[in-house]
Amino acid sequence: MRAITRIVFLDDNDEKFFGEGPARLLNGIEDKGSLNAAAQSMGMAYTKALKLVNNAEKALGFKLIERVVGGKSGGGSKLTEEGKDWLKRYEAYKEACLRENSRLYGEFFE
Protein backbone atom coordinates (compact mmCIF):
# COMPACT_ATOMS: atom_id res chain seq x y z
CA MET A 1 0.00 0.00 0.00
CA ARG A 2 1.14 3.53 -0.71
CA ALA A 3 -0.23 7.04 -0.92
CA ILE A 4 0.35 9.27 -3.92
CA THR A 5 0.60 13.04 -3.88
CA ARG A 6 -0.11 14.92 -7.11
CA ILE A 7 0.40 18.63 -7.36
CA VAL A 8 -2.11 20.28 -9.67
CA PHE A 9 -2.76 23.99 -10.06
CA LEU A 10 -6.27 25.22 -10.89
CA ASP A 11 -7.30 28.57 -12.29
CA ASP A 12 -10.10 30.78 -10.95
CA ASN A 13 -12.64 28.60 -12.79
CA ASP A 14 -11.29 25.42 -11.12
CA GLU A 15 -9.77 24.29 -14.43
CA LYS A 16 -6.45 22.49 -14.26
CA PHE A 17 -3.67 24.48 -15.89
CA PHE A 18 -0.44 23.04 -14.51
CA GLY A 19 0.82 19.76 -13.14
CA GLU A 20 3.24 16.95 -13.90
CA GLY A 21 2.57 16.88 -17.67
CA PRO A 22 3.19 20.56 -18.33
CA ALA A 23 6.23 20.44 -16.02
CA ARG A 24 7.68 17.53 -18.03
CA LEU A 25 6.95 19.46 -21.21
CA LEU A 26 8.78 22.56 -19.95
CA ASN A 27 11.75 20.43 -18.86
CA GLY A 28 11.75 18.87 -22.33
CA ILE A 29 11.76 22.29 -23.98
CA GLU A 30 14.68 23.32 -21.80
CA ASP A 31 16.52 20.11 -22.69
CA LYS A 32 15.73 19.91 -26.40
CA GLY A 33 15.31 23.57 -27.34
CA SER A 34 12.03 22.88 -29.10
CA LEU A 35 8.38 22.58 -28.15
CA ASN A 36 7.85 20.13 -30.99
CA ALA A 37 10.78 17.92 -29.97
CA ALA A 38 9.68 17.99 -26.33
CA ALA A 39 6.12 17.02 -27.33
CA GLN A 40 7.36 14.20 -29.57
CA SER A 41 9.56 12.81 -26.78
CA MET A 42 6.43 12.57 -24.62
CA GLY A 43 4.32 11.01 -27.38
CA MET A 44 2.20 14.15 -27.48
CA ALA A 45 0.88 16.04 -30.49
CA TYR A 46 2.40 19.48 -31.04
CA THR A 47 -1.07 21.05 -30.98
CA LYS A 48 -1.80 19.54 -27.56
CA ALA A 49 1.57 20.72 -26.23
CA LEU A 50 0.94 24.22 -27.54
CA LYS A 51 -2.50 24.22 -25.92
CA LEU A 52 -1.01 23.16 -22.55
CA VAL A 53 1.54 25.96 -22.69
CA ASN A 54 -1.00 28.56 -23.82
CA ASN A 55 -3.47 27.58 -21.06
CA ALA A 56 -0.76 27.79 -18.40
CA GLU A 57 0.47 31.14 -19.71
CA LYS A 58 -3.07 32.52 -19.68
CA ALA A 59 -3.70 31.36 -16.10
CA LEU A 60 -0.34 32.59 -14.83
CA GLY A 61 -0.40 35.91 -16.66
CA PHE A 62 3.10 35.60 -18.12
CA LYS A 63 4.91 33.80 -20.90
CA LEU A 64 6.55 30.48 -20.05
CA ILE A 65 8.34 30.02 -23.35
CA GLU A 66 9.73 32.12 -26.17
CA ARG A 67 9.10 30.70 -29.62
CA VAL A 68 11.35 31.34 -32.62
CA VAL A 69 9.83 30.66 -36.03
CA GLY A 70 11.95 28.54 -38.39
CA GLY A 71 14.17 29.90 -41.09
CA LYS A 72 17.78 29.38 -42.08
CA SER A 73 18.85 28.40 -38.59
CA GLY A 74 15.58 26.62 -37.81
CA GLY A 75 13.04 27.44 -35.16
CA GLY A 76 12.91 26.51 -31.56
CA SER A 77 11.66 27.38 -28.12
CA LYS A 78 13.23 28.20 -24.80
CA LEU A 79 11.92 28.99 -21.36
CA THR A 80 11.57 32.63 -20.39
CA GLU A 81 13.15 33.74 -17.12
CA GLU A 82 9.65 33.72 -15.59
CA GLY A 83 9.13 30.22 -16.98
CA LYS A 84 12.39 28.98 -15.46
CA ASP A 85 11.48 30.53 -12.11
CA TRP A 86 7.95 29.07 -12.17
CA LEU A 87 9.27 25.58 -13.03
CA LYS A 88 11.92 25.76 -10.31
CA ARG A 89 9.37 26.81 -7.69
CA TYR A 90 6.85 24.19 -8.87
CA GLU A 91 9.45 21.43 -8.58
CA ALA A 92 10.64 22.61 -5.15
CA TYR A 93 7.04 22.80 -3.91
CA LYS A 94 6.29 19.35 -5.32
CA GLU A 95 9.33 17.84 -3.57
CA ALA A 96 8.37 19.47 -0.28
CA CYS A 97 4.83 18.07 -0.59
CA LEU A 98 6.18 14.58 -1.36
CA ARG A 99 8.46 14.68 1.69
CA GLU A 100 5.60 15.80 3.92
CA ASN A 101 3.27 13.18 2.45
CA SER A 102 5.85 10.50 3.22
CA ARG A 103 6.16 11.73 6.81
CA LEU A 104 2.38 11.83 7.27
CA TYR A 105 1.95 8.41 5.72
CA GLY A 106 4.39 7.01 8.27
CA GLU A 107 2.55 8.78 11.07
CA PHE A 108 -0.89 7.51 10.12
CA PHE A 109 -0.39 4.14 8.43
CA GLU A 110 2.85 2.47 9.51
XYZ file of N, CA, C and O in Angstrom:
440
model
N 0.849 -1.180 0.000
C 0.000 0.000 0.000
C 0.887 1.232 0.000
O 1.953 1.254 0.604
N 0.421 2.269 -0.685
C 1.136 3.534 -0.705
C 0.159 4.664 -0.980
O -0.932 4.435 -1.479
N 0.567 5.842 -0.652
C -0.229 7.039 -0.917
C 0.511 7.854 -1.972
O 1.730 7.907 -1.985
N -0.246 8.482 -2.846
C 0.347 9.269 -3.925
C -0.081 10.723 -3.758
O -1.254 11.011 -3.528
N 0.868 11.616 -3.903
C 0.598 13.045 -3.885
C 0.794 13.579 -5.294
O 1.832 13.356 -5.908
N -0.207 14.277 -5.799
C -0.112 14.918 -7.108
C -0.361 16.404 -6.914
O -1.352 16.787 -6.289
N 0.526 17.184 -7.471
C 0.396 18.626 -7.359
C -0.212 19.153 -8.653
O 0.363 19.006 -9.727
N -1.383 19.745 -8.527
C -2.110 20.285 -9.668
C -2.537 21.703 -9.316
O -3.048 21.946 -8.219
N -2.324 22.619 -10.245
C -2.757 23.993 -10.056
C -4.020 24.233 -10.874
O -4.103 23.821 -12.033
N -5.002 24.898 -10.246
C -6.273 25.217 -10.885
C -6.402 26.728 -11.022
O -5.946 27.477 -10.154
N -7.062 27.145 -12.098
C -7.296 28.575 -12.292
C -8.533 29.007 -11.503
O -9.107 28.223 -10.733
N -8.948 30.246 -11.690
C -10.096 30.782 -10.949
C -11.410 30.077 -11.278
O -12.377 30.204 -10.533
N -11.449 29.353 -12.401
C -12.637 28.596 -12.790
C -12.520 27.117 -12.416
O -13.270 26.290 -12.921
N -11.555 26.797 -11.558
C -11.285 25.424 -11.124
C -10.894 24.506 -12.274
O -11.147 23.302 -12.229
N -10.286 25.070 -13.314
C -9.770 24.294 -14.435
C -8.282 24.053 -14.220
O -7.537 24.990 -13.905
N -7.857 22.819 -14.402
C -6.448 22.485 -14.260
C -5.633 23.210 -15.336
O -6.003 23.208 -16.504
N -4.529 23.833 -14.909
C -3.666 24.476 -15.891
C -2.197 24.088 -15.752
O -1.405 24.353 -16.648
N -1.834 23.448 -14.650
C -0.436 23.043 -14.513
C -0.327 21.863 -13.568
O -1.024 21.799 -12.559
N 0.561 20.944 -13.939
C 0.823 19.762 -13.135
C 2.029 19.040 -13.703
O 2.883 19.642 -14.363
N 2.079 17.748 -13.495
C 3.235 16.949 -13.901
C 3.469 16.981 -15.417
O 4.605 17.094 -15.869
N 2.408 16.878 -16.212
C 2.569 16.875 -17.673
C 3.179 18.162 -18.201
O 4.197 18.135 -18.899
N 2.581 19.316 -17.886
C 3.187 20.564 -18.334
C 4.602 20.774 -17.790
O 5.461 21.321 -18.487
N 4.866 20.316 -16.571
C 6.227 20.438 -16.018
C 7.213 19.605 -16.838
O 8.315 20.065 -17.157
N 6.819 18.374 -17.175
C 7.677 17.534 -18.026
C 7.889 18.175 -19.384
O 8.991 18.135 -19.940
N 6.847 18.790 -19.921
C 6.949 19.463 -21.213
C 7.945 20.624 -21.138
O 8.811 20.765 -22.007
N 7.849 21.449 -20.100
C 8.784 22.564 -19.954
C 10.216 22.068 -19.780
O 11.156 22.643 -20.348
N 10.401 21.001 -19.007
C 11.747 20.428 -18.865
C 12.262 19.922 -20.208
O 13.442 20.064 -20.523
N 11.375 19.339 -21.004
C 11.755 18.868 -22.331
C 12.147 20.007 -23.254
O 13.093 19.893 -24.033
N 11.425 21.113 -23.175
C 11.761 22.294 -23.983
C 13.137 22.802 -23.583
O 13.971 23.119 -24.442
N 13.378 22.863 -22.295
C 14.683 23.320 -21.797
C 15.798 22.395 -22.286
O 16.864 22.843 -22.685
N 15.526 21.107 -22.293
C 16.523 20.112 -22.688
C 16.733 20.063 -24.199
O 17.861 19.987 -24.673
N 15.651 20.125 -24.959
C 15.726 19.908 -26.405
C 15.716 21.192 -27.232
O 16.001 21.160 -28.421
N 15.344 22.310 -26.621
C 15.310 23.572 -27.335
C 14.181 23.699 -28.328
O 14.242 24.530 -29.229
N 13.135 22.882 -28.151
C 12.031 22.882 -29.104
C 10.770 22.345 -28.447
O 10.806 21.289 -27.804
N 9.675 23.061 -28.635
C 8.381 22.582 -28.152
C 7.992 21.314 -28.888
O 7.529 20.347 -28.276
N 8.199 21.302 -30.186
C 7.846 20.133 -30.990
C 8.640 18.902 -30.562
O 8.076 17.816 -30.375
N 9.943 19.051 -30.382
C 10.778 17.916 -29.969
C 10.396 17.433 -28.579
O 10.367 16.226 -28.315
N 10.096 18.366 -27.685
C 9.675 17.988 -26.331
C 8.362 17.217 -26.381
O 8.202 16.194 -25.708
N 7.417 17.700 -27.194
C 6.121 17.021 -27.328
C 6.310 15.625 -27.900
O 5.742 14.653 -27.385
N 7.115 15.508 -28.948
C 7.358 14.197 -29.565
C 7.979 13.223 -28.574
O 7.612 12.049 -28.540
N 8.908 13.697 -27.751
C 9.564 12.809 -26.785
C 8.589 12.282 -25.741
O 8.834 11.258 -25.112
N 7.460 12.986 -25.571
C 6.431 12.565 -24.624
C 5.300 11.818 -25.315
O 4.326 11.421 -24.665
N 5.397 11.650 -26.642
C 4.321 11.008 -27.384
C 3.087 11.883 -27.470
O 1.959 11.391 -27.524
N 3.295 13.186 -27.497
C 2.199 14.147 -27.482
C 2.177 14.923 -28.799
O 3.231 15.255 -29.337
N 1.007 15.225 -29.286
C 0.877 16.035 -30.489
C 1.336 17.466 -30.192
O 1.122 17.983 -29.085
N 1.937 18.095 -31.194
C 2.398 19.476 -31.043
C 1.235 20.388 -30.661
O 1.390 21.253 -29.786
N 0.076 20.186 -31.268
C -1.072 21.046 -30.983
C -1.511 20.934 -29.526
O -1.887 21.927 -28.902
N -1.451 19.718 -28.971
C -1.802 19.543 -27.560
C -0.772 20.227 -26.666
O -1.119 20.885 -25.682
N 0.508 20.079 -27.010
C 1.572 20.717 -26.231
C 1.418 22.233 -26.249
O 1.536 22.890 -25.209
N 1.124 22.777 -27.414
C 0.940 24.222 -27.537
C -0.251 24.678 -26.709
O -0.202 25.713 -26.034
N -1.318 23.892 -26.715
C -2.500 24.225 -25.920
C -2.177 24.218 -24.423
O -2.604 25.109 -23.687
N -1.413 23.222 -23.962
C -1.013 23.164 -22.551
C -0.232 24.412 -22.150
O -0.492 25.008 -21.103
N 0.722 24.783 -22.988
C 1.537 25.959 -22.692
C 0.681 27.220 -22.707
O 0.760 28.043 -21.788
N -0.152 27.371 -23.727
C -1.000 28.563 -23.822
C -1.957 28.677 -22.640
O -2.164 29.775 -22.103
N -2.556 27.563 -22.216
C -3.471 27.580 -21.061
C -2.739 27.986 -19.785
O -3.257 28.776 -18.990
N -1.542 27.446 -19.591
C -0.760 27.788 -18.396
C -0.357 29.262 -18.426
O -0.460 29.958 -17.414
N 0.078 29.734 -19.585
C 0.473 31.142 -19.706
C -0.709 32.072 -19.421
O -0.553 33.082 -18.733
N -1.873 31.711 -19.919
C -3.067 32.521 -19.682
C -3.402 32.575 -18.189
O -3.678 33.639 -17.641
N -3.365 31.426 -17.528
C -3.696 31.362 -16.100
C -2.662 32.096 -15.252
O -3.016 32.757 -14.272
N -1.404 31.974 -15.616
C -0.338 32.590 -14.832
C -0.176 34.081 -15.110
O 0.323 34.819 -14.269
N -0.532 34.494 -16.319
C -0.405 35.905 -16.656
C 0.970 36.305 -17.151
O 1.304 37.491 -17.172
N 1.789 35.320 -17.527
C 3.098 35.604 -18.119
C 3.494 34.479 -19.050
O 2.950 33.381 -18.972
N 4.427 34.772 -19.927
C 4.907 33.797 -20.902
C 5.853 32.808 -20.228
O 6.726 33.196 -19.456
N 5.657 31.535 -20.530
C 6.551 30.480 -20.046
C 7.672 30.200 -21.041
O 8.778 29.851 -20.638
N 7.340 30.319 -22.325
C 8.339 30.023 -23.345
C 8.381 31.132 -24.393
O 7.402 31.853 -24.601
N 9.543 31.248 -25.015
C 9.731 32.122 -26.170
C 9.850 31.213 -27.373
O 10.624 30.268 -27.376
N 9.064 31.502 -28.412
C 9.101 30.698 -29.620
C 9.807 31.464 -30.722
O 9.584 32.654 -30.895
N 10.664 30.759 -31.472
C 11.354 31.335 -32.617
C 10.896 30.563 -33.839
O 11.031 29.346 -33.902
N 10.323 31.291 -34.800
C 9.828 30.661 -36.027
C 11.022 30.217 -36.851
O 12.087 30.849 -36.839
N 10.864 29.104 -37.573
C 11.945 28.540 -38.392
C 12.537 29.529 -39.371
O 12.167 30.680 -39.433
N 13.438 29.078 -40.143
C 14.169 29.898 -41.093
C 15.470 29.199 -41.395
O 15.586 27.980 -41.265
N 16.464 29.972 -41.766
C 17.776 29.382 -42.079
C 18.321 28.540 -40.928
O 18.784 27.430 -41.111
N 18.290 29.111 -39.742
C 18.851 28.399 -38.589
C 17.830 27.517 -37.891
O 18.135 26.893 -36.877
N 16.620 27.451 -38.413
C 15.584 26.620 -37.811
C 14.927 27.330 -36.651
O 15.434 28.311 -36.124
N 13.776 26.841 -36.274
C 13.044 27.440 -35.163
C 13.417 26.787 -33.853
O 14.363 26.018 -33.771
N 12.662 27.110 -32.858
C 12.910 26.508 -31.555
C 12.124 27.227 -30.483
O 11.375 28.166 -30.751
N 12.296 26.782 -29.283
C 11.660 27.381 -28.116
C 12.607 27.293 -26.943
O 13.434 26.384 -26.867
N 12.467 28.250 -26.045
C 13.229 28.198 -24.797
C 12.371 28.809 -23.702
O 11.435 29.572 -23.983
N 12.673 28.456 -22.484
C 11.924 28.993 -21.360
C 12.300 30.453 -21.140
O 13.469 30.826 -21.246
N 11.297 31.258 -20.797
C 11.565 32.627 -20.387
C 12.147 32.583 -18.973
O 12.102 31.543 -18.299
N 12.652 33.687 -18.507
C 13.148 33.737 -17.122
C 12.006 33.447 -16.147
O 12.198 32.731 -15.165
N 10.810 33.996 -16.439
C 9.650 33.717 -15.589
C 9.281 32.241 -15.640
O 8.896 31.653 -14.634
N 9.408 31.646 -16.828
C 9.127 30.218 -16.979
C 10.095 29.368 -16.191
O 9.697 28.394 -15.535
N 11.380 29.719 -16.241
C 12.391 28.984 -15.463
C 12.106 29.099 -13.973
O 12.194 28.114 -13.232
N 11.767 30.311 -13.526
C 11.483 30.529 -12.106
C 10.243 29.751 -11.672
O 10.237 29.113 -10.617
N 9.176 29.804 -12.494
C 7.948 29.066 -12.170
C 8.244 27.575 -12.059
O 7.810 26.928 -11.104
N 8.968 27.014 -13.036
C 9.267 25.582 -13.033
C 10.105 25.201 -11.821
O 9.845 24.187 -11.171
N 11.076 26.023 -11.483
C 11.923 25.762 -10.310
C 11.088 25.761 -9.030
O 11.219 24.870 -8.194
N 10.201 26.751 -8.897
C 9.365 26.815 -7.692
C 8.356 25.666 -7.656
O 8.103 25.089 -6.590
N 7.780 25.320 -8.808
C 6.850 24.186 -8.872
C 7.551 22.911 -8.405
O 7.003 22.159 -7.586
N 8.737 22.658 -8.932
C 9.451 21.426 -8.583
C 9.864 21.406 -7.114
O 9.779 20.366 -6.459
N 10.283 22.541 -6.569
C 10.645 22.610 -5.147
C 9.409 22.377 -4.278
O 9.465 21.648 -3.275
N 8.288 22.975 -4.652
C 7.038 22.796 -3.909
C 6.592 21.341 -3.963
O 6.200 20.757 -2.946
N 6.671 20.753 -5.146
C 6.290 19.349 -5.316
C 7.141 18.446 -4.423
O 6.611 17.564 -3.736
N 8.442 18.661 -4.417
C 9.332 17.841 -3.575
C 9.012 18.005 -2.094
O 9.014 17.034 -1.341
N 8.730 19.233 -1.671
C 8.368 19.472 -0.275
C 7.064 18.750 0.074
O 6.942 18.157 1.153
N 6.100 18.773 -0.823
C 4.833 18.070 -0.593
C 5.045 16.561 -0.521
O 4.437 15.885 0.324
N 5.899 16.019 -1.378
C 6.176 14.581 -1.356
C 6.849 14.169 -0.051
O 6.509 13.128 0.528
N 7.793 14.986 0.416
C 8.457 14.683 1.692
C 7.443 14.692 2.836
O 7.437 13.800 3.689
N 6.582 15.706 2.852
C 5.597 15.803 3.920
C 4.584 14.669 3.825
O 4.170 14.109 4.843
N 4.187 14.294 2.622
C 3.272 13.177 2.452
C 3.894 11.887 2.994
O 3.224 11.102 3.667
N 5.166 11.688 2.723
C 5.852 10.497 3.220
C 5.870 10.481 4.752
O 5.615 9.459 5.380
N 6.143 11.632 5.346
C 6.156 11.727 6.808
C 4.765 11.441 7.368
O 4.610 10.650 8.309
N 3.744 12.041 6.781
C 2.384 11.830 7.269
C 1.912 10.395 7.065
O 1.210 9.840 7.913
N 2.304 9.802 5.963
C 1.954 8.408 5.722
C 2.505 7.539 6.842
O 1.806 6.681 7.383
N 3.775 7.766 7.187
C 4.387 7.010 8.272
C 3.675 7.245 9.595
O 3.525 6.318 10.406
N 3.247 8.451 9.828
C 2.555 8.781 11.070
C 1.185 8.116 11.181
O 0.799 7.636 12.242
N 0.455 8.011 10.070
C -0.894 7.514 10.116
C -1.069 6.037 9.745
O -2.040 5.409 10.143
N -0.155 5.476 8.957
C -0.395 4.137 8.429
C 0.687 3.092 8.731
O 0.494 1.933 8.431
N 1.820 3.492 9.230
C 2.851 2.475 9.510
C 2.930 2.147 10.967
O 2.501 2.834 11.821
